[in-house]
Short mmCIF file of C-alpha atoms and ligand atoms in Angstrom, two decimals:
data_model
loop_
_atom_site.label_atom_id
_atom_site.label_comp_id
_atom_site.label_asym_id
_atom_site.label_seq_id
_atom_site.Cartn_x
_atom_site.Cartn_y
_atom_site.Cartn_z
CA UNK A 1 104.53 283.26 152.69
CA UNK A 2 107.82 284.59 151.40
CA UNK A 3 110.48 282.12 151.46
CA UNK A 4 113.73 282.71 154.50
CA UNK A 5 116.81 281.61 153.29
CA UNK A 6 120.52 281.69 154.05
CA UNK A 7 122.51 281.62 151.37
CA UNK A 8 126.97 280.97 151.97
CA UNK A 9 128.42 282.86 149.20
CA UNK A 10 132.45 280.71 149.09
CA UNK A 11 134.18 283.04 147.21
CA UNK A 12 137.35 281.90 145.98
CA UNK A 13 138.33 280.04 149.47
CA UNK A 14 138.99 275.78 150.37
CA UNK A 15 140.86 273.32 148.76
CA UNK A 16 138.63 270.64 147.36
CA UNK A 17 139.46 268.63 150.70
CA UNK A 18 138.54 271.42 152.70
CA UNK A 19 135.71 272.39 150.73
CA UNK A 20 134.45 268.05 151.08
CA UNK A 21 135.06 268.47 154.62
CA UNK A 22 132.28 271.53 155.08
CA UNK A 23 129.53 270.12 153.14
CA UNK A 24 129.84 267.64 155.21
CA UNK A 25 129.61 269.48 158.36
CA UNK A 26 127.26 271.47 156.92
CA UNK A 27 125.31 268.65 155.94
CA UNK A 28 125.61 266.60 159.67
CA UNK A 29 124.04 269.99 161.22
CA UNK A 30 120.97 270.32 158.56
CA UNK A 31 120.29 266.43 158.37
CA UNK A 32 119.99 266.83 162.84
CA UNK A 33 116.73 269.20 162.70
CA UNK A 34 114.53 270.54 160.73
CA UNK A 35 115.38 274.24 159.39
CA UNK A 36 112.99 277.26 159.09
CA UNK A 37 115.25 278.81 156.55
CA UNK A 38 116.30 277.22 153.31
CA UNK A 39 119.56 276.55 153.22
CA UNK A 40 122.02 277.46 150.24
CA UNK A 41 126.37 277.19 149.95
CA UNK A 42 127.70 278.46 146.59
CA UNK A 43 131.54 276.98 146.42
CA UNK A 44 133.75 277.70 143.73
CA UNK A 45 132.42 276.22 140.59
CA UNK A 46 135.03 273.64 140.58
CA UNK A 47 133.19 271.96 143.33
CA UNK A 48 129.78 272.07 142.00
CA UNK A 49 129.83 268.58 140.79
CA UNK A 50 130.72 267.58 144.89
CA UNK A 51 128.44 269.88 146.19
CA UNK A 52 125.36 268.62 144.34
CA UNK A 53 126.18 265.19 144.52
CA UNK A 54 126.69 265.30 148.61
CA UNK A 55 123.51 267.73 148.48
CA UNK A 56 121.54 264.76 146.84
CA UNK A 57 118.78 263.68 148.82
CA UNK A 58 118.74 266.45 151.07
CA UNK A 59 117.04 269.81 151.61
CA UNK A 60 120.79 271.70 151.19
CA UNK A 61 120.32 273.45 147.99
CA UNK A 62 123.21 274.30 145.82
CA UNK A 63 124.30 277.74 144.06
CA UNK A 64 127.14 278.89 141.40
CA UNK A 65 128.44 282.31 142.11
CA UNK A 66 128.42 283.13 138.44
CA UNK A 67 127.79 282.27 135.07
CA UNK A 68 128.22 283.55 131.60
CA UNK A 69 125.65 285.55 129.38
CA UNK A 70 125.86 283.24 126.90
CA UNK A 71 124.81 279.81 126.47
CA UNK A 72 127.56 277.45 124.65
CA UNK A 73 130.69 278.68 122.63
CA UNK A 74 134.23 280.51 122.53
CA UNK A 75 134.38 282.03 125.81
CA UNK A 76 137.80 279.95 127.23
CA UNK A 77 136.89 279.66 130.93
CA UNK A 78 133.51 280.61 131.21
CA UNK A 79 130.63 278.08 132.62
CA UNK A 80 127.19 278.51 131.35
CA UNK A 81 123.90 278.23 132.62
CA UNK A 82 122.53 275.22 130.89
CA UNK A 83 125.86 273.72 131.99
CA UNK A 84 124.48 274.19 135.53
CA UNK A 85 121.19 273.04 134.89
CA UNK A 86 122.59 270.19 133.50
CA UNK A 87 124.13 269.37 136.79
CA UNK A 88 121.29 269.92 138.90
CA UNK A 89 121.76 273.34 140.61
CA UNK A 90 119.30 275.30 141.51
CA UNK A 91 120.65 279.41 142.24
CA UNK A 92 123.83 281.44 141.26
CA UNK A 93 124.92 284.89 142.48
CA UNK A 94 124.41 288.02 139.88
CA UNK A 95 125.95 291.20 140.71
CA UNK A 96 127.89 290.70 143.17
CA UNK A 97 129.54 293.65 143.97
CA UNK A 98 132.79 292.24 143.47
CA UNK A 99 131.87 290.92 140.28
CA UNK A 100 130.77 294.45 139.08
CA UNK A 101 134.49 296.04 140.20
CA UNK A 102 136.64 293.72 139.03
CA UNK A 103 135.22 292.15 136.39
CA UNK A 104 133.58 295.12 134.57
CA UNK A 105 130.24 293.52 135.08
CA UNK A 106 127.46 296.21 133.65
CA UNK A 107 123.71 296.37 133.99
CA UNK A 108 123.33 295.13 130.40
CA UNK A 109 125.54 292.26 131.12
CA UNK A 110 123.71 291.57 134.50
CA UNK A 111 120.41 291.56 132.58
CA UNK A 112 121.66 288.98 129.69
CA UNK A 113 122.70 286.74 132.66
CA UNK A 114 119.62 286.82 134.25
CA UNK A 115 117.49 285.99 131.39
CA UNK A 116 119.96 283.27 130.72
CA UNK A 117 119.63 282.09 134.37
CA UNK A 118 115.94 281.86 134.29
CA UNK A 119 115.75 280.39 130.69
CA UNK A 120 117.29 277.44 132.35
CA UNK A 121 115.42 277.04 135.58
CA UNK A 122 118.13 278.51 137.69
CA UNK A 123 117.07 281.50 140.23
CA UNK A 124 119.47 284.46 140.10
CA UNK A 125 120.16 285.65 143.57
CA UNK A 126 120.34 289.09 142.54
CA UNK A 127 122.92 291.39 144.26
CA UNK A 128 122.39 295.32 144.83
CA UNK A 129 124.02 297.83 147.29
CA UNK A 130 125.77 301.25 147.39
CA UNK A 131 129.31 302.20 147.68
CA UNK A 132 130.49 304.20 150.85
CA UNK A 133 130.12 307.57 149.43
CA UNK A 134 127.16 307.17 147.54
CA UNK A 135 125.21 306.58 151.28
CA UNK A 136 127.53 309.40 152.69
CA UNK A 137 126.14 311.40 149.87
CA UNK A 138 122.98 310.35 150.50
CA UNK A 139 122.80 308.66 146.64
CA UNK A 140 122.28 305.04 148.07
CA UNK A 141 118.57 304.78 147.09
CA UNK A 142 119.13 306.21 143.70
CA UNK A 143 121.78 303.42 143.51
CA UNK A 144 120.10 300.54 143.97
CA UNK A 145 117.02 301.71 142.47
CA UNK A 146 118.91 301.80 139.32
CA UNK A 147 121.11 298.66 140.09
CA UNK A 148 117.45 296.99 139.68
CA UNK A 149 115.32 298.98 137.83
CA UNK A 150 118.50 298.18 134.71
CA UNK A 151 119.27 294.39 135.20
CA UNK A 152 115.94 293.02 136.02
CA UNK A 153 112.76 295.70 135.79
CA UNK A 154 112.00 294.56 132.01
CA UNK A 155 111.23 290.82 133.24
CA UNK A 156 107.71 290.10 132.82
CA UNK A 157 106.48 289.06 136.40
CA UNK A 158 106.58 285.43 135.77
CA UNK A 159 110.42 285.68 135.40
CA UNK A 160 110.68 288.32 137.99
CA UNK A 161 108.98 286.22 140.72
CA UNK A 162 111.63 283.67 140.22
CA UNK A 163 114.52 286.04 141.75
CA UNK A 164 115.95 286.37 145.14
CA UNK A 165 116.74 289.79 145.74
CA UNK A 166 120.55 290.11 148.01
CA UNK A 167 120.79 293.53 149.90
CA UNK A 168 124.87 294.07 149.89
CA UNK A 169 125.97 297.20 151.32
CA UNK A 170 129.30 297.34 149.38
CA UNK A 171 131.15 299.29 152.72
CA UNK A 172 129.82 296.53 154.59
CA UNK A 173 131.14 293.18 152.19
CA UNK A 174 134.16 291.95 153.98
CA UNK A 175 135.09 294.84 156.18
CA UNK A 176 133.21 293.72 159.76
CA UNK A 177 131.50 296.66 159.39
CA UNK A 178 127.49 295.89 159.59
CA UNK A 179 124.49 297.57 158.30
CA UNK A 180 122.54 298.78 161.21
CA UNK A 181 119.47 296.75 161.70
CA UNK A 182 117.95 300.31 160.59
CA UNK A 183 119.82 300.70 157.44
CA UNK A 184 118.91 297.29 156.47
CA UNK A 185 115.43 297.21 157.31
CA UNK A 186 114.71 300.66 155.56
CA UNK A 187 116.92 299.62 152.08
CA UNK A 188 114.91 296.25 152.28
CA UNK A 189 111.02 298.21 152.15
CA UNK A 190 112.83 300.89 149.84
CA UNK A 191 113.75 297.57 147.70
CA UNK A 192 110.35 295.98 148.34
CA UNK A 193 108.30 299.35 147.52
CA UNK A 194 109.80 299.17 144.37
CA UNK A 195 108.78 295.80 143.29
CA UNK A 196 105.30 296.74 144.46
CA UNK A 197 105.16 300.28 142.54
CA UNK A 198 106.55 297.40 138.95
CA UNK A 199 104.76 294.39 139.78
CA UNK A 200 102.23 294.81 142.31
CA UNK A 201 101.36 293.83 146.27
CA UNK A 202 101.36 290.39 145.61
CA UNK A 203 105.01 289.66 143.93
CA UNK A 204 106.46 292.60 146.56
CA UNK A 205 105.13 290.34 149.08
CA UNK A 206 106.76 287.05 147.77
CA UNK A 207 109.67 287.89 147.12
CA UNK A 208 112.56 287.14 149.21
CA UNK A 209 115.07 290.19 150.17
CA UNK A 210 118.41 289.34 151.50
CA UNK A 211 121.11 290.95 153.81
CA UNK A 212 124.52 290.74 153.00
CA UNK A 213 126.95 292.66 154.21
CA UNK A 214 129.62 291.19 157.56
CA UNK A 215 126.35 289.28 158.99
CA UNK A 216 127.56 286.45 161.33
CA UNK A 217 126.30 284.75 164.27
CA UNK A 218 126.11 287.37 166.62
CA UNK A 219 123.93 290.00 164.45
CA UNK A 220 122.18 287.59 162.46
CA UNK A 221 119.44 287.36 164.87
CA UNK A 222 118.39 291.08 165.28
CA UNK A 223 119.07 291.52 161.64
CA UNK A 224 116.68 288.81 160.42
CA UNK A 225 114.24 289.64 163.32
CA UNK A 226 113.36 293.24 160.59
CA UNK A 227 109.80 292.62 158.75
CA UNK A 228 111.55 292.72 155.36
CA UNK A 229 114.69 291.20 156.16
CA UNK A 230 113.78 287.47 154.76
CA UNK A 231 117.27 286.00 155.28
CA UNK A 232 121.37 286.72 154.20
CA UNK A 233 123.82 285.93 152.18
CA UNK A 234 127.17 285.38 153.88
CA UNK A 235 130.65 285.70 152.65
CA UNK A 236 133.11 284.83 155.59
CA UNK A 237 131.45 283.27 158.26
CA UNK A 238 129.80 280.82 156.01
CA UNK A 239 133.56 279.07 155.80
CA UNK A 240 133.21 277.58 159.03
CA UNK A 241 129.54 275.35 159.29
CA UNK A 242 129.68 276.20 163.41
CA UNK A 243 129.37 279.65 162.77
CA UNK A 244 127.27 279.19 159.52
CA UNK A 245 124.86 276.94 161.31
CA UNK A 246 124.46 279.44 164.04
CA UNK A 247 123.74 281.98 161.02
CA UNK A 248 120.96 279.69 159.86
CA UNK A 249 119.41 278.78 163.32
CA UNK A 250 118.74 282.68 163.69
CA UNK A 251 115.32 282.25 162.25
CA UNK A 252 114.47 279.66 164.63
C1 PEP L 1 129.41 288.62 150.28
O1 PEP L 1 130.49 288.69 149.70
O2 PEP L 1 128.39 288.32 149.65
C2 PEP L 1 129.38 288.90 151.70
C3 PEP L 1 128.25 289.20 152.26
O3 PEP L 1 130.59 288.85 152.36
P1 PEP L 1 130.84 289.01 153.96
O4 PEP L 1 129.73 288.27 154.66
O5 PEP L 1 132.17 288.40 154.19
O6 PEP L 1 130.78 290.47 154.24
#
């Protein structure tokens, strides 16, 4: 069976005290029951190092939010992925939308940082989703068919069954705005048909797909409920463990 998980994507948000103060939290509420969803935080690389060491001994598992295409070198204030093997963590975000607009990220990149990911152990949580008028146009499918088909398609199927899939709505990132439980289911098959018409029944099947998009504590629940909904990947409401707890505990 397909792995749930909830993934808390940071951002650029918390001091390091702050930041020392929700692992903890977040670590008081996981270490209380036992969780049907894996649970993931990705702070600010900075506090990596914390994260992973507080994480230690626990089922919390730690993600970067990015990482360079290349693996040592001149590249003044990049962070590499053997430098985040070396310290133990297991995901980090790719293509996050907000990656792709302000930091010129392109497929070809996106694929080079993949490979690199995997090369080292770490599993890309892949991101995809359509701008506003791309789904008013009706273009969304074509969108994050080619959002895929570009960064990851030309992985053999070991490598490919190593990736998270994230379903982000790029209208819906930040804005309180949610995909419908509709929207999300039917990008999620679209997404999972995909993977089955490239790799077959069985890797469509295991891999994990997603939401992300405004999902907090109150829609979690009915959007996680959808057959091929396997989880989400939260920006906001993963700052505060309450809420982000509540997020997790939707699965239950
Ligand atoms: C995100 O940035 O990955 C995200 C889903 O943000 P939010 O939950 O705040 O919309």
């Amino acid at each position: 069976m397909r792995k749930q998980i909830v993934a808390g994507n940071w951002k650029m948000n918390k001091t390091f005290q702050e930041a020392d103060e929700l692992i903890n939290s977040i670590l008081e509420y996981i270490k209380k029951d036992e969780n049907t969803a894996e649970v993931v935080i990705c702070p600010p690389s900075l506090y990596l190092e914390l994260a992973s060491d507080q994480a230690n001994d626990t089922t919390l598992m730690i993600g970067a939010q990015n990482m360079s295409c290349n693996g040592f070198g001149a590249f003044t204030g990049e962070i590499s992925a053997p430098m985040l093997a070396s310290m133990g963590i297991d995901y980090c975000i790719l293509g996050h939308s907000e990656r792709r607009k302000y930091f010129n990220e392109s497929h070809e990149m996106l694929a080079g940082k993949v490979e690199m990911a995997l090369k080292h152990g770490i599993a890309p949580i892949f991101c995809c989703g359509e701008q506003l008028p791309e789904r008013e146009s009706g273009n969304h499918f074509n969108v994050v068919k080619e959002q895929i088909e570009k960064a990851l398609f030309h992985l053999p199927e070991s490598d490919f069954s190593k990736i998270v899939l994230a379903y982000e709505p790029v209208w819906a990132i930040g804005t309180g705005v949610t995909a419908t439980s509709g929207q999300a289911q039917e990008m999620h098959l679209y997404i999972r048909n995909l993977i089955k018409d490239k790799y077959g029944d069985d890797v469509a099947q295991e891999t994990s797909i997603l939401y992300g998009g405004s999902c907090n504590a109150k829609n979690a629940r009915e959007l996680f409920s959808n057959p091929d909904v396997d989880g989400g990947l939260i920006g906001g409401a993963s700052l505060k463990a309450e809420e982000f707890i509540k997020i997790v505990r939707a699965f239950d």
